[in-house]
XYZ file of C-alpha atoms in Angstrom:
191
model
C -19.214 57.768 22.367
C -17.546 55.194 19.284
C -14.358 55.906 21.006
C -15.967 54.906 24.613
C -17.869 51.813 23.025
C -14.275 50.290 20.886
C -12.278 50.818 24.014
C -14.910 48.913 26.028
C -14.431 46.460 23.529
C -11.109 46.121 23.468
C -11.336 45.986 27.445
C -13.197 43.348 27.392
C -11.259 41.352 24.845
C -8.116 42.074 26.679
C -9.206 41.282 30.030
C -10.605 37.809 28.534
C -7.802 37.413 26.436
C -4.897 37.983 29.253
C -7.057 35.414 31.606
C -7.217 32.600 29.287
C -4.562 30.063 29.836
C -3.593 26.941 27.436
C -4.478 24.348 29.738
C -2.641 21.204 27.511
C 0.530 21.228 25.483
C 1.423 18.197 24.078
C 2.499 16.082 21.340
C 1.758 12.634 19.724
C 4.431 10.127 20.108
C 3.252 7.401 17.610
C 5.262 3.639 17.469
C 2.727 1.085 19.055
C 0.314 2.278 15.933
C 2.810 1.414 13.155
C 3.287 -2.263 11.278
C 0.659 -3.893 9.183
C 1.397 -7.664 10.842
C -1.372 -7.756 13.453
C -1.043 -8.403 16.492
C 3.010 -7.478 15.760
C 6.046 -8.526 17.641
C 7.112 -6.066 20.093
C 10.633 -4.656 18.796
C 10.315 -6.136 15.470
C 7.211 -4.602 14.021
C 6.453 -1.812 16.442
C 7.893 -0.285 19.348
C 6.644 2.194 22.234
C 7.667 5.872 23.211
C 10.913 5.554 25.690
C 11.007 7.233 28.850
C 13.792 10.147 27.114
C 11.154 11.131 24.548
C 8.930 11.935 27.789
C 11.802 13.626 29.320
C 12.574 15.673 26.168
C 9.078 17.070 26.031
C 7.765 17.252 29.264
C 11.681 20.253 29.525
C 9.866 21.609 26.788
C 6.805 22.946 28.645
C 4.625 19.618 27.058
C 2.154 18.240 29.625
C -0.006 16.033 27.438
C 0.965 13.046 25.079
C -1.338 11.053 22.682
C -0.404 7.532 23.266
C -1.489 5.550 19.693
C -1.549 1.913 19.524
C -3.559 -0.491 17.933
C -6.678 -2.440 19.719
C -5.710 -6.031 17.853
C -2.355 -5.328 19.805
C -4.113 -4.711 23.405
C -6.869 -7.045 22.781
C -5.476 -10.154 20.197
C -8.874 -11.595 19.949
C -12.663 -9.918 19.917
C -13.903 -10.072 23.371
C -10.329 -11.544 24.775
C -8.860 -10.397 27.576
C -6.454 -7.699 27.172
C -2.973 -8.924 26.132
C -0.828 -7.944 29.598
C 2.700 -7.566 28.354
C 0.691 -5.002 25.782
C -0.920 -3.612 28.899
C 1.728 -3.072 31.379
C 3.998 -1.308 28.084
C 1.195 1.288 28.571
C 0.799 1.425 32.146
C 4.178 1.899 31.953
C 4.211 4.659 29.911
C 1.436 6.246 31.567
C 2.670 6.030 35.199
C 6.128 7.561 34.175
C 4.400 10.368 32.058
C 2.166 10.868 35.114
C 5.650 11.165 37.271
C 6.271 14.297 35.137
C 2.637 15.609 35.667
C 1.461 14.869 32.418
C -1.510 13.350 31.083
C -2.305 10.795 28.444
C -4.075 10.195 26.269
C -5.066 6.610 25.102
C -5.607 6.134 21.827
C -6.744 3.301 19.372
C -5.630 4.141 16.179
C -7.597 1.718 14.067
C -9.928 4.483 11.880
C -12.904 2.723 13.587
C -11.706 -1.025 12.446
C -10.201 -4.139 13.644
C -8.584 -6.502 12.054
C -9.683 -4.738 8.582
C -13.400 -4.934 9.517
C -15.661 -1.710 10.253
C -16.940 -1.560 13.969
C -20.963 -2.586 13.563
C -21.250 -2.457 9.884
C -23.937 -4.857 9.655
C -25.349 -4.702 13.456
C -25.281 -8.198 15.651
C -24.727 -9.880 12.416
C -21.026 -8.542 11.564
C -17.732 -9.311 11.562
C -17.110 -6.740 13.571
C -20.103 -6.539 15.793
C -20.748 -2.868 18.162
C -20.853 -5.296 20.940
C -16.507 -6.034 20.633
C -16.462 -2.506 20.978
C -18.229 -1.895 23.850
C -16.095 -4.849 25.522
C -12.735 -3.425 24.422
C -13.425 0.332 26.233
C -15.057 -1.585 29.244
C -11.896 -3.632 30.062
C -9.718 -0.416 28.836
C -11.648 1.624 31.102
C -11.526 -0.500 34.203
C -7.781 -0.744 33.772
C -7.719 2.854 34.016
C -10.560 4.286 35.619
C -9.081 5.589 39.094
C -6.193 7.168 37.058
C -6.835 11.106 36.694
C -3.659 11.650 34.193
C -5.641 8.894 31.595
C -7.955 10.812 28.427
C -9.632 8.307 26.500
C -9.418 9.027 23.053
C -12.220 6.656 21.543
C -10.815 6.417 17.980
C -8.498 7.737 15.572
C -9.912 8.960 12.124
C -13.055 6.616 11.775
C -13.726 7.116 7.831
C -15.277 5.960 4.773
C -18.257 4.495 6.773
C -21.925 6.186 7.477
C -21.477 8.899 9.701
C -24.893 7.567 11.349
C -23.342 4.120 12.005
C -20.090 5.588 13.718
C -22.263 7.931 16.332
C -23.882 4.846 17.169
C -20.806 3.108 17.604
C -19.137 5.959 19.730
C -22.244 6.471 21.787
C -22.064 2.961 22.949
C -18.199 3.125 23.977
C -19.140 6.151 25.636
C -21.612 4.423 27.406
C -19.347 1.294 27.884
C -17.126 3.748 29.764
C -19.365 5.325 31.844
C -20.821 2.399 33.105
C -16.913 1.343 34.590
C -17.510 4.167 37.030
C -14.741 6.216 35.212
C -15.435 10.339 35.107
C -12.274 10.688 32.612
C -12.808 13.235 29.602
C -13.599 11.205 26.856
C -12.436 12.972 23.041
C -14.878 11.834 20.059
C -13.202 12.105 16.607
C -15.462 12.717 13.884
C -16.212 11.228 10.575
């Protein structure tokens, strides 16, 4: 009966096992996230992915890329519009990624800051108010929301701030998002 009961186990492990499938393979391809002069000349302080780094990968088996940039780069000002040339450099990179059936995803690498300043730290009343955030992932969002090879990656390594503060803050770009319409997966870092 043991002998029945382990090789029902390992049955069952091996049927699961040899059914699972890796669904994304990927890599991050960092550049527009590098440079401490903010926004950054394009070329001088910080450049994007080019289209044989996509290439490279995607030969490789990779279907997924983490595209990193920085939000004062997309969006110069708090509650701007979004910079364009910025813009199309990612469209670009998305719709030729997307030409090799792989996804992207979007990523502001700012550790939950902009311009220096953590997102909400003192509510309505801060620097950086919740409220820039929200309008940063709605305008990202509605760039991107009909676009199926787009992940929205809400922030890179928020730290050093109350873990209570930054679920507030990524609740409300998740909500910001929603309310575009999109149906994207959305990834929330932690603390």
């Amino acid at each position: 009966m043991k002998f029945l009961l382990t090789f029902g186990s390992f049955l069952i492990f091996f049927c699961v096992h040899t059914q699972a499938q890796v669904q994304y393979t990927g890599v991050n391809l960092a550049g527009a996230d590098f440079g401490t002069d903010l926004p950054g000349e394009f070329g001088t302080d910080y450049i994007y992915p080019i289209r044989d780094e996509i290439d490279y990968f995607t030969a490789k088996g990779m279907n997924i890329f983490r595209l990193p940039f920085l939000w004062e780069r997309l969006q110069n000002d708090q509650n701007g519009p979004l910079n364009q040339d910025e813009l199309q450099r990612i469209k670009d990179f998305v719709n030729y990624a997307a030409s090799k059936q792989a996804m992207v995803i979007l990523d502001p690498h700012n550790s939950a800051r902009y311009y220096g300043e953590i997102i909400g730290i003192d509510g309505d009343f801060s620097a950086l108010p919740l409220a820039a955030f929200e309008d940063f992932w709605t305008k990202l969002a509605n760039q991107f929301k009909n676009n199926n090879n787009i992940i929205f990656g809400l922030m890179n390594e928020p730290h050093d701030m109350p873990t209570e503060l930054w679920l507030d803050d990524a609740n409300a770009a998740i909500s910001a998002i929603r309310t575009t319409g999109t149906k994207n997966l959305i990834l929330v870092p932690g603390n």
